[in-house]
């Protein structure tokens, strides 16, 4: 039995019904909202575990809804958008969304994203208890010592590579945009320096990934950013 409560924000009734039917079939509890104001009210009253949010709502822009909710809550938000343009996804992710699904999406895709998000929630809860060492597959980061290991071998990272790895690990499961990463690593002066970021990411991957061309730990989201995935 799944005790997770999901808030479904979608004004398009057939799509909303598809989502709620899927959730019901897989034993998720859910609430629904058909516009932005309702979404904000339900999010504040019921404190859902995950929010599925359509970006094109009749009253408020989905990005505004994310900004409002983020003023008090860190609940994972998965954006669902008919707009396939990268700029909308990026705006939503920069506003604090965790992941995105592009319409049309399959039921399997939706369930997969929910599982990823649930693993992220579980990981974050466990990690609060022992937050000085991060492990993921054979990767281990000892934040206190400032060292990273792959199996028994220490990774020899430059300070920037190490900062990048820490940033991705602390947000494991979440898509981080180019802007977010460059601002965290270099500060706002380096805004949009995506080319430099690519170079550092390539050298980090060479050290981290067994096969840099089919990376296991760090996913590329073309035109959007990067995500560290949980490795079993
Ligand atoms: Ca819509």
mmCIF file of C-alpha atoms and ligand atoms in Angstrom:
data_model
loop_
_atom_site.group_PDB
_atom_site.id
_atom_site.type_symbol
_atom_site.label_atom_id
_atom_site.label_comp_id
_atom_site.label_asym_id
_atom_site.label_seq_id
_atom_site.Cartn_x
_atom_site.Cartn_y
_atom_site.Cartn_z
ATOM 1 C CA UNK A 1 0.000 0.000 0.000
ATOM 2 C CA UNK A 2 1.328 3.370 -1.042
ATOM 3 C CA UNK A 3 0.829 6.117 1.533
ATOM 4 C CA UNK A 4 2.190 8.889 -0.668
ATOM 5 C CA UNK A 5 -0.238 11.781 -1.256
ATOM 6 C CA UNK A 6 -0.047 13.404 -4.681
ATOM 7 C CA UNK A 7 -1.576 16.721 -5.696
ATOM 8 C CA UNK A 8 -2.584 16.674 -9.387
ATOM 9 C CA UNK A 9 -2.878 20.157 -10.900
ATOM 10 C CA UNK A 10 -4.343 19.994 -14.401
ATOM 11 C CA UNK A 11 -7.167 21.977 -16.055
ATOM 12 C CA UNK A 12 -7.613 19.538 -18.943
ATOM 13 C CA UNK A 13 -10.223 17.039 -17.654
ATOM 14 C CA UNK A 14 -9.277 14.014 -19.858
ATOM 15 C CA UNK A 15 -5.594 14.366 -18.913
ATOM 16 C CA UNK A 16 -6.481 14.823 -15.229
ATOM 17 C CA UNK A 17 -8.670 11.702 -15.374
ATOM 18 C CA UNK A 18 -5.897 9.702 -17.021
ATOM 19 C CA UNK A 19 -3.508 10.718 -14.240
ATOM 20 C CA UNK A 20 -5.930 10.074 -11.368
ATOM 21 C CA UNK A 21 -6.975 6.692 -12.810
ATOM 22 C CA UNK A 22 -3.295 5.724 -13.035
ATOM 23 C CA UNK A 23 -2.675 6.863 -9.459
ATOM 24 C CA UNK A 24 -5.739 5.035 -8.151
ATOM 25 C CA UNK A 25 -4.719 1.809 -9.935
ATOM 26 C CA UNK A 26 -1.289 2.013 -8.301
ATOM 27 C CA UNK A 27 -2.632 2.734 -4.811
ATOM 28 C CA UNK A 28 -1.508 6.344 -4.562
ATOM 29 C CA UNK A 29 -3.642 8.797 -2.616
ATOM 30 C CA UNK A 30 -4.330 11.978 -4.527
ATOM 31 C CA UNK A 31 -5.995 15.380 -4.530
ATOM 32 C CA UNK A 32 -6.856 17.409 -7.614
ATOM 33 C CA UNK A 33 -6.877 21.085 -8.539
ATOM 34 C CA UNK A 34 -8.038 22.551 -11.862
ATOM 35 C CA UNK A 35 -6.306 25.932 -11.580
ATOM 36 C CA UNK A 36 -3.397 27.723 -9.932
ATOM 37 C CA UNK A 37 -5.274 29.305 -7.010
ATOM 38 C CA UNK A 38 -6.788 25.947 -6.071
ATOM 39 C CA UNK A 39 -3.356 24.331 -6.366
ATOM 40 C CA UNK A 40 -1.796 26.803 -3.926
ATOM 41 C CA UNK A 41 -4.696 26.391 -1.483
ATOM 42 C CA UNK A 42 -4.599 22.584 -1.563
ATOM 43 C CA UNK A 43 -0.812 22.504 -1.310
ATOM 44 C CA UNK A 44 -0.919 24.671 1.816
ATOM 45 C CA UNK A 45 -3.880 22.856 3.428
ATOM 46 C CA UNK A 46 -2.896 19.218 2.791
ATOM 47 C CA UNK A 47 0.907 19.319 2.470
ATOM 48 C CA UNK A 48 1.126 16.673 -0.307
ATOM 49 C CA UNK A 49 4.277 14.542 -0.756
ATOM 50 C CA UNK A 50 4.556 15.193 -4.502
ATOM 51 C CA UNK A 51 2.928 17.780 -6.796
ATOM 52 C CA UNK A 52 2.227 17.058 -10.480
ATOM 53 C CA UNK A 53 1.788 20.467 -12.058
ATOM 54 C CA UNK A 54 0.561 21.410 -15.530
ATOM 55 C CA UNK A 55 2.309 24.631 -16.613
ATOM 56 C CA UNK A 56 -0.532 26.012 -18.762
ATOM 57 C CA UNK A 57 -3.285 26.860 -16.274
ATOM 58 C CA UNK A 58 -6.303 29.139 -16.877
ATOM 59 C CA UNK A 59 -5.640 31.635 -14.061
ATOM 60 C CA UNK A 60 -1.944 31.642 -13.106
ATOM 61 C CA UNK A 61 1.148 30.590 -14.970
ATOM 62 C CA UNK A 62 2.502 27.283 -13.623
ATOM 63 C CA UNK A 63 5.849 28.969 -12.918
ATOM 64 C CA UNK A 64 4.082 31.460 -10.619
ATOM 65 C CA UNK A 65 2.477 28.545 -8.786
ATOM 66 C CA UNK A 66 5.923 26.999 -8.238
ATOM 67 C CA UNK A 67 7.306 30.311 -6.949
ATOM 68 C CA UNK A 68 4.416 30.696 -4.481
ATOM 69 C CA UNK A 69 4.665 27.107 -3.198
ATOM 70 C CA UNK A 70 8.442 27.365 -2.874
ATOM 71 C CA UNK A 71 8.077 30.258 -0.409
ATOM 72 C CA UNK A 72 7.030 27.736 2.247
ATOM 73 C CA UNK A 73 7.492 24.191 0.907
ATOM 74 C CA UNK A 74 10.188 21.916 -0.562
ATOM 75 C CA UNK A 75 7.677 19.316 -1.756
ATOM 76 C CA UNK A 76 8.970 17.772 -4.991
ATOM 77 C CA UNK A 77 7.202 19.266 -8.013
ATOM 78 C CA UNK A 78 7.068 17.413 -11.335
ATOM 79 C CA UNK A 79 6.063 19.766 -14.103
ATOM 80 C CA UNK A 80 3.786 18.461 -16.859
ATOM 81 C CA UNK A 81 3.837 20.608 -19.926
ATOM 82 C CA UNK A 82 2.444 20.526 -23.427
ATOM 83 C CA UNK A 83 5.026 23.119 -24.269
ATOM 84 C CA UNK A 84 8.035 21.242 -25.488
ATOM 85 C CA UNK A 85 10.248 24.344 -25.627
ATOM 86 C CA UNK A 86 13.275 24.065 -23.396
ATOM 87 C CA UNK A 87 12.832 27.620 -22.116
ATOM 88 C CA UNK A 88 9.585 26.735 -20.303
ATOM 89 C CA UNK A 89 11.117 23.677 -18.686
ATOM 90 C CA UNK A 90 14.165 25.697 -17.681
ATOM 91 C CA UNK A 91 12.053 28.501 -16.214
ATOM 92 C CA UNK A 92 10.063 25.950 -14.176
ATOM 93 C CA UNK A 93 13.205 24.140 -12.984
ATOM 94 C CA UNK A 94 14.863 27.438 -12.045
ATOM 95 C CA UNK A 95 11.732 28.389 -10.106
ATOM 96 C CA UNK A 96 12.198 25.214 -8.057
ATOM 97 C CA UNK A 97 10.582 22.319 -9.934
ATOM 98 C CA UNK A 98 12.370 18.970 -9.560
ATOM 99 C CA UNK A 99 11.598 17.190 -12.802
ATOM 100 C CA UNK A 100 9.459 17.449 -15.926
ATOM 101 C CA UNK A 101 7.258 15.367 -18.206
ATOM 102 C CA UNK A 102 6.376 16.551 -21.699
ATOM 103 C CA UNK A 103 2.893 15.893 -23.089
ATOM 104 C CA UNK A 104 1.965 13.520 -24.566
ATOM 105 C CA UNK A 105 3.464 11.156 -21.995
ATOM 106 C CA UNK A 106 2.822 7.483 -21.317
ATOM 107 C CA UNK A 107 1.436 6.073 -18.083
ATOM 108 C CA UNK A 108 4.730 4.153 -17.683
ATOM 109 C CA UNK A 109 6.712 7.392 -17.957
ATOM 110 C CA UNK A 110 4.540 9.030 -15.299
ATOM 111 C CA UNK A 111 4.953 6.077 -12.929
ATOM 112 C CA UNK A 112 8.712 6.007 -13.537
ATOM 113 C CA UNK A 113 9.026 9.707 -12.619
ATOM 114 C CA UNK A 114 7.001 9.133 -9.471
ATOM 115 C CA UNK A 115 9.284 6.249 -8.454
ATOM 116 C CA UNK A 116 12.377 8.410 -9.046
ATOM 117 C CA UNK A 117 10.854 11.162 -6.912
ATOM 118 C CA UNK A 118 9.873 8.750 -4.127
ATOM 119 C CA UNK A 119 13.422 7.376 -4.057
ATOM 120 C CA UNK A 120 14.668 10.964 -3.860
ATOM 121 C CA UNK A 121 12.354 11.715 -0.905
ATOM 122 C CA UNK A 122 13.466 8.521 0.897
ATOM 123 C CA UNK A 123 17.094 9.317 0.200
ATOM 124 C CA UNK A 124 16.778 12.885 1.481
ATOM 125 C CA UNK A 125 15.084 11.684 4.674
ATOM 126 C CA UNK A 126 17.785 9.074 5.349
ATOM 127 C CA UNK A 127 20.553 11.432 4.420
ATOM 128 C CA UNK A 128 19.462 14.006 6.980
ATOM 129 C CA UNK A 129 20.448 11.450 9.624
ATOM 130 C CA UNK A 130 23.975 10.808 8.336
ATOM 131 C CA UNK A 131 24.733 13.730 6.102
ATOM 132 C CA UNK A 132 28.525 13.707 6.178
ATOM 133 C CA UNK A 133 29.001 10.768 3.802
ATOM 134 C CA UNK A 134 27.150 10.351 0.510
ATOM 135 C CA UNK A 135 27.007 6.991 -1.263
ATOM 136 C CA UNK A 136 25.561 6.133 -4.653
ATOM 137 C CA UNK A 137 26.534 2.842 -6.336
ATOM 138 C CA UNK A 138 30.334 2.693 -5.988
ATOM 139 C CA UNK A 139 30.633 6.458 -5.568
ATOM 140 C CA UNK A 140 31.307 7.700 -2.048
ATOM 141 C CA UNK A 141 31.798 11.324 -1.070
ATOM 142 C CA UNK A 142 33.105 12.199 2.371
ATOM 143 C CA UNK A 143 31.917 15.806 2.579
ATOM 144 C CA UNK A 144 33.692 16.442 5.877
ATOM 145 C CA UNK A 145 37.049 15.243 4.543
ATOM 146 C CA UNK A 146 36.459 16.807 1.108
ATOM 147 C CA UNK A 147 37.260 13.547 -0.678
ATOM 148 C CA UNK A 148 35.463 11.373 -3.221
ATOM 149 C CA UNK A 149 36.017 7.683 -3.952
ATOM 150 C CA UNK A 150 34.960 5.221 -6.613
ATOM 151 C CA UNK A 151 35.052 1.849 -4.874
ATOM 152 C CA UNK A 152 38.365 1.893 -2.985
ATOM 153 C CA UNK A 153 40.048 4.344 -5.310
ATOM 154 C CA UNK A 154 40.171 8.028 -4.452
ATOM 155 C CA UNK A 155 39.112 10.336 -7.299
ATOM 156 C CA UNK A 156 41.653 13.060 -7.977
ATOM 157 C CA UNK A 157 39.365 15.973 -8.718
ATOM 158 C CA UNK A 158 40.117 19.641 -9.235
ATOM 159 C CA UNK A 159 38.320 21.997 -6.808
ATOM 160 C CA UNK A 160 35.726 22.884 -9.473
ATOM 161 C CA UNK A 161 35.111 19.238 -10.381
ATOM 162 C CA UNK A 162 34.690 18.398 -6.699
ATOM 163 C CA UNK A 163 32.241 21.290 -6.211
ATOM 164 C CA UNK A 164 30.253 20.134 -9.239
ATOM 165 C CA UNK A 165 30.133 16.568 -7.956
ATOM 166 C CA UNK A 166 28.980 17.728 -4.499
ATOM 167 C CA UNK A 167 26.287 19.978 -5.952
ATOM 168 C CA UNK A 168 24.903 17.166 -8.135
ATOM 169 C CA UNK A 169 25.079 14.643 -5.266
ATOM 170 C CA UNK A 170 23.262 16.925 -2.831
ATOM 171 C CA UNK A 171 20.459 17.179 -5.399
ATOM 172 C CA UNK A 172 20.530 13.558 -6.525
ATOM 173 C CA UNK A 173 17.459 12.721 -8.643
ATOM 174 C CA UNK A 174 16.774 16.370 -9.433
ATOM 175 C CA UNK A 175 17.425 18.054 -12.792
ATOM 176 C CA UNK A 176 19.668 21.086 -12.259
ATOM 177 C CA UNK A 177 19.684 23.740 -14.993
ATOM 178 C CA UNK A 178 22.852 25.228 -16.520
ATOM 179 C CA UNK A 179 22.066 28.576 -14.913
ATOM 180 C CA UNK A 180 21.531 27.048 -11.473
ATOM 181 C CA UNK A 181 24.786 25.117 -11.640
ATOM 182 C CA UNK A 182 26.940 27.963 -12.970
ATOM 183 C CA UNK A 183 25.553 30.352 -10.334
ATOM 184 C CA UNK A 184 26.225 27.861 -7.527
ATOM 185 C CA UNK A 185 29.742 27.083 -8.747
ATOM 186 C CA UNK A 186 30.983 30.432 -10.001
ATOM 187 C CA UNK A 187 28.479 32.982 -8.687
ATOM 188 C CA UNK A 188 26.245 35.212 -10.735
ATOM 189 C CA UNK A 189 29.086 36.733 -12.805
ATOM 190 C CA UNK A 190 29.366 33.443 -14.611
ATOM 191 C CA UNK A 191 25.699 33.268 -15.542
ATOM 192 C CA UNK A 192 25.199 31.411 -18.831
ATOM 193 C CA UNK A 193 28.783 30.279 -19.104
ATOM 194 C CA UNK A 194 27.522 26.948 -20.350
ATOM 195 C CA UNK A 195 30.610 26.283 -22.470
ATOM 196 C CA UNK A 196 32.907 26.281 -19.403
ATOM 197 C CA UNK A 197 30.453 24.111 -17.538
ATOM 198 C CA UNK A 198 30.530 21.546 -20.369
ATOM 199 C CA UNK A 199 34.317 21.391 -20.227
ATOM 200 C CA UNK A 200 34.380 20.802 -16.464
ATOM 201 C CA UNK A 201 31.571 18.265 -16.741
ATOM 202 C CA UNK A 202 33.509 16.364 -19.422
ATOM 203 C CA UNK A 203 36.662 16.161 -17.280
ATOM 204 C CA UNK A 204 34.626 15.168 -14.208
ATOM 205 C CA UNK A 205 32.928 12.410 -16.188
ATOM 206 C CA UNK A 206 36.254 11.069 -17.454
ATOM 207 C CA UNK A 207 37.260 10.513 -13.841
ATOM 208 C CA UNK A 208 33.880 9.365 -12.544
ATOM 209 C CA UNK A 209 32.344 7.290 -15.301
ATOM 210 C CA UNK A 210 33.641 3.918 -16.465
ATOM 211 C CA UNK A 211 32.164 4.657 -19.891
ATOM 212 C CA UNK A 212 32.039 8.462 -20.310
ATOM 213 C CA UNK A 213 30.013 8.050 -23.521
ATOM 214 C CA UNK A 214 27.203 6.202 -21.737
ATOM 215 C CA UNK A 215 27.384 7.817 -18.304
ATOM 216 C CA UNK A 216 25.968 5.952 -15.341
ATOM 217 C CA UNK A 217 25.975 8.705 -12.722
ATOM 218 C CA UNK A 218 25.403 12.010 -14.483
ATOM 219 C CA UNK A 219 22.632 12.359 -17.091
ATOM 220 C CA UNK A 220 22.707 15.124 -19.682
ATOM 221 C CA UNK A 221 19.422 16.926 -20.367
ATOM 222 C CA UNK A 222 20.216 18.541 -23.691
ATOM 223 C CA UNK A 223 19.557 22.280 -23.649
ATOM 224 C CA UNK A 224 18.428 22.092 -20.010
ATOM 225 C CA UNK A 225 21.093 20.828 -17.616
ATOM 226 C CA UNK A 226 22.302 17.767 -15.707
ATOM 227 C CA UNK A 227 21.037 15.283 -13.151
ATOM 228 C CA UNK A 228 22.788 12.764 -10.927
ATOM 229 C CA UNK A 229 20.784 9.553 -10.945
ATOM 230 C CA UNK A 230 20.558 6.956 -8.193
ATOM 231 C CA UNK A 231 22.645 3.929 -9.143
ATOM 232 C CA UNK A 232 21.415 0.670 -7.616
HETATM 233 CA CA1 LIG B 1 -3.389 23.089 -19.300
#
